[in-house]
mmCIF file of C-alpha atoms in Angstrom:
data_model
loop_
_atom_site.group_PDB
_atom_site.id
_atom_site.type_symbol
_atom_site.label_atom_id
_atom_site.label_comp_id
_atom_site.label_asym_id
_atom_site.label_seq_id
_atom_site.Cartn_x
_atom_site.Cartn_y
_atom_site.Cartn_z
ATOM 1 C CA MET U 182 -10.388 32.479 -19.887
ATOM 2 C CA HIS U 183 -10.391 35.013 -17.071
ATOM 3 C CA GLY U 184 -8.862 33.909 -13.779
ATOM 4 C CA ARG U 185 -6.931 31.028 -15.283
ATOM 5 C CA LEU U 186 -3.146 30.911 -15.527
ATOM 6 C CA LYS U 187 -1.917 30.709 -19.084
ATOM 7 C CA VAL U 188 0.290 27.687 -19.667
ATOM 8 C CA ARG U 189 3.019 28.132 -22.269
ATOM 9 C CA THR U 190 3.086 25.674 -25.141
ATOM 10 C CA SER U 191 6.308 23.824 -25.873
ATOM 11 C CA ALA U 192 6.877 26.105 -28.883
ATOM 12 C CA GLU U 193 6.388 29.249 -26.788
ATOM 13 C CA GLU U 194 8.739 27.932 -24.122
ATOM 14 C CA ALA U 195 11.381 27.097 -26.730
ATOM 15 C CA THR U 196 11.074 30.602 -28.189
ATOM 16 C CA ARG U 197 11.429 32.176 -24.753
ATOM 17 C CA LYS U 198 14.529 30.121 -23.956
ATOM 18 C CA GLN U 199 16.071 30.977 -27.322
ATOM 19 C CA LYS U 200 15.533 34.685 -26.651
ATOM 20 C CA GLU U 201 17.235 34.293 -23.269
ATOM 21 C CA ARG U 202 20.197 32.519 -24.875
ATOM 22 C CA ASN U 203 20.468 35.205 -27.544
ATOM 23 C CA ALA U 204 20.403 37.957 -24.911
ATOM 24 C CA LYS U 205 23.117 36.229 -22.866
ATOM 25 C CA ALA U 206 25.265 35.700 -25.959
ATOM 26 C CA ALA U 207 24.897 39.368 -26.930
ATOM 27 C CA ALA U 208 25.832 40.489 -23.410
ATOM 28 C CA PHE U 209 28.857 38.162 -23.463
ATOM 29 C CA ARG U 210 30.064 39.541 -26.802
ATOM 30 C CA ALA U 211 29.581 43.133 -25.679
ATOM 31 C CA GLY U 212 31.440 42.486 -22.443
ATOM 32 C CA MET U 213 34.328 40.752 -24.200
ATOM 33 C CA GLU U 214 34.617 43.611 -26.704
ATOM 34 C CA ARG U 215 34.865 46.158 -23.894
ATOM 35 C CA ILE U 216 37.429 44.031 -22.069
ATOM 36 C CA LEU U 217 39.516 43.622 -25.242
ATOM 37 C CA ALA U 218 39.431 47.382 -25.811
ATOM 38 C CA LYS U 219 40.635 47.989 -22.264
ATOM 39 C CA LYS U 220 43.400 45.433 -22.729
ATOM 40 C CA GLU U 221 44.613 47.188 -25.882
ATOM 41 C CA ARG U 222 44.698 50.477 -23.952
ATOM 42 C CA ALA U 223 46.414 48.763 -20.980
ATOM 43 C CA GLU U 224 43.641 49.925 -18.649
ATOM 44 C CA LEU U 225 43.862 47.977 -15.406
ATOM 45 C CA ASP U 226 41.132 49.625 -13.391
ATOM 46 C CA GLU U 227 37.979 49.065 -11.356
ATOM 47 C CA GLU U 228 35.836 48.800 -14.474
ATOM 48 C CA LEU U 229 37.927 45.867 -15.681
ATOM 49 C CA LEU U 230 37.247 44.029 -12.423
ATOM 50 C CA VAL U 231 33.530 44.679 -12.862
ATOM 51 C CA LEU U 232 33.493 43.568 -16.510
ATOM 52 C CA THR U 233 35.473 40.376 -15.923
ATOM 53 C CA GLY U 234 33.392 39.695 -12.821
ATOM 54 C CA LYS U 235 30.118 39.795 -14.764
ATOM 55 C CA ILE U 236 31.282 37.247 -17.310
ATOM 56 C CA LEU U 237 33.164 34.960 -14.935
ATOM 57 C CA SER U 238 30.270 34.821 -12.482
ATOM 58 C CA ALA U 239 28.236 33.195 -15.265
ATOM 59 C CA ASN U 240 31.072 31.228 -16.883
ATOM 60 C CA PRO U 241 34.078 30.718 -14.585
ATOM 61 C CA ASP U 242 36.097 28.834 -17.207
ATOM 62 C CA VAL U 243 37.265 31.744 -19.377
ATOM 63 C CA ALA U 244 40.966 31.514 -18.504
ATOM 64 C CA THR U 245 42.044 34.705 -20.299
ATOM 65 C CA LEU U 246 39.707 36.788 -18.142
ATOM 66 C CA TRP U 247 41.192 35.372 -14.953
ATOM 67 C CA ASN U 248 44.639 36.350 -16.265
ATOM 68 C CA GLN U 249 43.513 39.925 -16.867
ATOM 69 C CA ARG U 250 41.844 40.012 -13.490
ATOM 70 C CA ARG U 251 45.098 38.944 -11.821
ATOM 71 C CA GLN U 252 47.015 41.711 -13.591
ATOM 72 C CA CYS U 253 44.458 44.196 -12.349
ATOM 73 C CA LEU U 254 44.612 42.906 -8.776
ATOM 74 C CA GLN U 255 48.402 43.100 -8.774
ATOM 75 C CA THR U 256 48.232 46.727 -9.861
ATOM 76 C CA PHE U 257 45.806 47.643 -7.078
ATOM 77 C CA ALA U 258 47.751 45.661 -4.464
ATOM 78 C CA LYS U 259 51.012 47.458 -5.295
ATOM 79 C CA ALA U 260 49.249 50.799 -4.943
ATOM 80 C CA ASP U 261 47.929 49.863 -1.484
ATOM 81 C CA GLU U 262 50.968 50.584 0.679
ATOM 82 C CA GLU U 263 49.006 50.206 3.924
ATOM 83 C CA THR U 264 47.579 46.677 3.628
ATOM 84 C CA GLY U 265 49.042 45.328 0.388
ATOM 85 C CA GLY U 266 45.569 44.883 -1.049
ATOM 86 C CA GLN U 267 44.329 42.512 1.660
ATOM 87 C CA SER U 268 40.708 43.704 1.493
ATOM 88 C CA LEU U 269 40.769 43.460 -2.295
ATOM 89 C CA PHE U 270 42.106 39.910 -2.168
ATOM 90 C CA ASP U 271 39.485 38.989 0.452
ATOM 91 C CA LYS U 272 36.764 40.236 -1.890
ATOM 92 C CA ASP U 273 38.176 38.150 -4.703
ATOM 93 C CA LEU U 274 38.154 35.060 -2.512
ATOM 94 C CA SER U 275 34.448 35.683 -1.967
ATOM 95 C CA PHE U 276 34.057 36.181 -5.698
ATOM 96 C CA THR U 277 35.777 32.891 -6.556
ATOM 97 C CA GLU U 278 33.538 31.099 -4.080
ATOM 98 C CA MET U 279 30.529 32.525 -5.913
ATOM 99 C CA CYS U 280 32.018 31.228 -9.175
ATOM 100 C CA LEU U 281 32.515 27.794 -7.618
ATOM 101 C CA GLN U 282 28.836 27.723 -6.724
ATOM 102 C CA VAL U 283 28.171 28.057 -10.465
ATOM 103 C CA ASN U 284 30.682 25.323 -11.306
ATOM 104 C CA PRO U 285 32.312 23.521 -8.347
ATOM 105 C CA LYS U 286 34.684 21.766 -10.766
ATOM 106 C CA SER U 287 35.985 24.899 -12.449
ATOM 107 C CA TYR U 288 39.747 24.449 -12.699
ATOM 108 C CA CYS U 289 40.191 28.149 -13.491
ATOM 109 C CA ALA U 290 38.343 29.253 -10.349
ATOM 110 C CA TRP U 291 40.284 26.876 -8.081
ATOM 111 C CA HIS U 292 43.571 27.945 -9.690
ATOM 112 C CA HIS U 293 42.743 31.624 -9.231
ATOM 113 C CA ARG U 294 41.960 30.989 -5.592
ATOM 114 C CA CYS U 295 45.453 29.505 -5.152
ATOM 115 C CA TRP U 296 46.943 32.590 -6.775
ATOM 116 C CA VAL U 297 45.005 34.965 -4.518
ATOM 117 C CA LEU U 298 46.142 33.158 -1.382
ATOM 118 C CA GLU U 299 49.756 33.099 -2.540
ATOM 119 C CA ASN U 300 49.686 36.846 -3.181
ATOM 120 C CA CYS U 301 47.593 38.230 -0.323
ATOM 121 C CA PRO U 302 49.508 39.420 2.779
ATOM 122 C CA THR U 303 47.641 37.300 5.356
ATOM 123 C CA PRO U 304 46.095 34.134 3.895
ATOM 124 C CA ASN U 305 43.787 32.127 6.146
ATOM 125 C CA TRP U 306 44.732 28.552 5.314
ATOM 126 C CA ASP U 307 42.563 26.994 8.037
ATOM 127 C CA LYS U 308 39.521 28.643 6.473
ATOM 128 C CA GLU U 309 40.458 27.104 3.132
ATOM 129 C CA VAL U 310 40.575 23.630 4.666
ATOM 130 C CA GLU U 311 37.063 24.233 6.019
ATOM 131 C CA LEU U 312 35.952 25.359 2.561
ATOM 132 C CA CYS U 313 37.221 22.103 1.063
ATOM 133 C CA THR U 314 35.365 20.096 3.685
ATOM 134 C CA LYS U 315 32.172 21.927 2.762
ATOM 135 C CA TYR U 316 32.569 21.334 -0.966
ATOM 136 C CA LEU U 317 33.471 17.673 -0.498
ATOM 137 C CA LYS U 318 30.237 17.227 1.435
ATOM 138 C CA MET U 319 28.433 18.538 -1.641
ATOM 139 C CA ASP U 320 30.399 16.307 -4.028
ATOM 140 C CA GLU U 321 32.853 13.872 -2.473
ATOM 141 C CA ARG U 322 34.328 13.006 -5.891
ATOM 142 C CA ASN U 323 35.245 16.558 -6.893
ATOM 143 C CA PHE U 324 38.887 15.855 -7.767
ATOM 144 C CA HIS U 325 39.623 19.572 -8.269
ATOM 145 C CA CYS U 326 38.637 20.142 -4.663
ATOM 146 C CA TRP U 327 40.708 17.165 -3.506
ATOM 147 C CA ASP U 328 43.766 18.607 -5.286
ATOM 148 C CA TYR U 329 43.114 21.976 -3.717
ATOM 149 C CA ARG U 330 42.690 20.365 -0.315
ATOM 150 C CA ARG U 331 46.124 18.735 -0.498
ATOM 151 C CA TYR U 332 47.571 22.130 -1.356
ATOM 152 C CA VAL U 333 45.939 24.059 1.508
ATOM 153 C CA VAL U 334 46.450 21.267 4.052
ATOM 154 C CA ALA U 335 50.201 21.536 3.474
ATOM 155 C CA LYS U 336 50.028 25.303 3.927
ATOM 156 C CA ALA U 337 47.914 24.993 7.081
ATOM 157 C CA ASN U 338 50.222 22.333 8.555
ATOM 158 C CA VAL U 339 47.349 19.929 9.141
ATOM 159 C CA PRO U 340 48.739 16.671 10.609
ATOM 160 C CA PRO U 341 48.672 13.732 8.165
ATOM 161 C CA SER U 342 46.924 11.673 10.864
ATOM 162 C CA LYS U 343 44.012 14.096 10.838
ATOM 163 C CA GLU U 344 43.772 13.922 7.067
ATOM 164 C CA LEU U 345 43.813 10.134 7.200
ATOM 165 C CA GLU U 346 40.836 10.299 9.554
ATOM 166 C CA PHE U 347 39.090 12.548 7.043
ATOM 167 C CA CYS U 348 39.781 10.059 4.240
ATOM 168 C CA THR U 349 38.498 7.187 6.356
ATOM 169 C CA GLU U 350 35.277 9.060 7.013
ATOM 170 C CA LYS U 351 34.797 9.742 3.301
ATOM 171 C CA ILE U 352 35.480 6.121 2.387
ATOM 172 C CA GLN U 353 33.019 4.889 4.994
ATOM 173 C CA ASN U 354 30.413 7.207 3.490
ATOM 174 C CA ASN U 355 31.129 5.938 -0.014
ATOM 175 C CA PHE U 356 33.515 3.066 -0.703
ATOM 176 C CA SER U 357 33.620 4.059 -4.395
ATOM 177 C CA ASN U 358 35.274 7.381 -3.622
ATOM 178 C CA TYR U 359 38.419 6.956 -5.730
ATOM 179 C CA SER U 360 39.832 10.379 -4.819
ATOM 180 C CA SER U 361 39.739 9.526 -1.136
ATOM 181 C CA TRP U 362 41.455 6.180 -1.713
ATOM 182 C CA HIS U 363 44.146 7.921 -3.752
ATOM 183 C CA TYR U 364 44.775 10.511 -1.056
ATOM 184 C CA ARG U 365 44.880 7.732 1.520
ATOM 185 C CA SER U 366 47.598 5.945 -0.479
ATOM 186 C CA LYS U 367 49.748 9.078 -0.219
ATOM 187 C CA LEU U 368 49.232 9.468 3.523
ATOM 188 C CA LEU U 369 49.854 5.882 4.636
ATOM 189 C CA PRO U 370 53.592 5.760 3.749
ATOM 190 C CA ILE U 371 54.079 8.941 5.771
ATOM 191 C CA LEU U 372 52.256 7.643 8.823
ATOM 192 C CA HIS U 373 53.131 3.943 8.629
ATOM 193 C CA PRO U 374 56.450 3.495 6.808
ATOM 194 C CA ASN U 375 57.992 0.053 6.586
ATOM 195 C CA GLN U 376 61.025 0.303 8.853
ATOM 196 C CA GLU U 377 62.341 -3.146 7.917
ATOM 197 C CA ASP U 378 62.043 -2.986 4.126
ATOM 198 C CA ALA U 379 62.323 0.406 2.414
ATOM 199 C CA SER U 380 61.098 -1.092 -0.868
ATOM 200 C CA ARG U 381 57.712 -1.710 0.761
ATOM 201 C CA PRO U 382 55.578 1.446 1.050
ATOM 202 C CA ILE U 383 53.944 0.693 4.415
ATOM 203 C CA SER U 384 54.391 -1.619 7.388
ATOM 204 C CA GLU U 385 53.152 -5.200 7.143
ATOM 205 C CA GLU U 386 50.716 -4.701 10.000
ATOM 206 C CA LYS U 387 49.136 -1.662 8.378
ATOM 207 C CA LEU U 388 49.098 -3.404 5.012
ATOM 208 C CA LYS U 389 46.969 -6.197 6.484
ATOM 209 C CA GLU U 390 44.563 -3.639 7.944
ATOM 210 C CA GLU U 391 44.271 -1.906 4.576
ATOM 211 C CA LEU U 392 43.631 -5.189 2.784
ATOM 212 C CA GLU U 393 40.794 -5.891 5.203
ATOM 213 C CA LEU U 394 39.391 -2.434 4.510
ATOM 214 C CA VAL U 395 39.577 -3.026 0.752
ATOM 215 C CA LEU U 396 37.882 -6.412 1.088
ATOM 216 C CA THR U 397 35.140 -4.841 3.165
ATOM 217 C CA ALA U 398 34.707 -2.229 0.460
ATOM 218 C CA ALA U 399 34.550 -4.867 -2.275
ATOM 219 C CA PHE U 400 31.829 -6.871 -0.527
ATOM 220 C CA THR U 401 29.877 -3.842 0.668
ATOM 221 C CA ASP U 402 29.954 -1.905 -2.598
ATOM 222 C CA PRO U 403 30.555 -4.413 -5.414
ATOM 223 C CA GLY U 404 29.600 -1.848 -8.062
#
């Protein structure tokens, strides 16, 4: 009828979704074929960055494409005698963040980000710590992000005491946050070593405090 919005039937919706999947699969195959051809010709150029970028922005877990992208970035960085490819690396950090928005637990994207920071002339480690804080607000159990945080915290020389405060905050927000408890267990021996008995990981006083915290967690969040 005129003036009324047509509502798709379940069959029509299924057909539409299948067409979308087929189109995406065809685009993926075409992109991979072009990338493979460029690899065989050893073409490390701007087009390769574009091609890998299109696929990785939709699926950040294709490890071989990240490898090719790194080879390409290295080539461009070596050619940039003035800045060592800093602007290019900065763009790729932005790109990996876009990929992490697609899949915040993409190991490949987090690993590539480590590589970029290790290879760029002036990495901003403090900014990376802030990025981790943001992502752990979105998902406090993202163990990939926790691993990455430990890595960048060491690079940024963040005091262990400050990280312990961060862990405490996360535990208070959610007592079931295993990743935060694990990180805490690594920080406590650094901050509160047992001076009287080296076989004991932390001081007796701090151990009692931690036991109280664990008991509080058990009664507050029994699940």
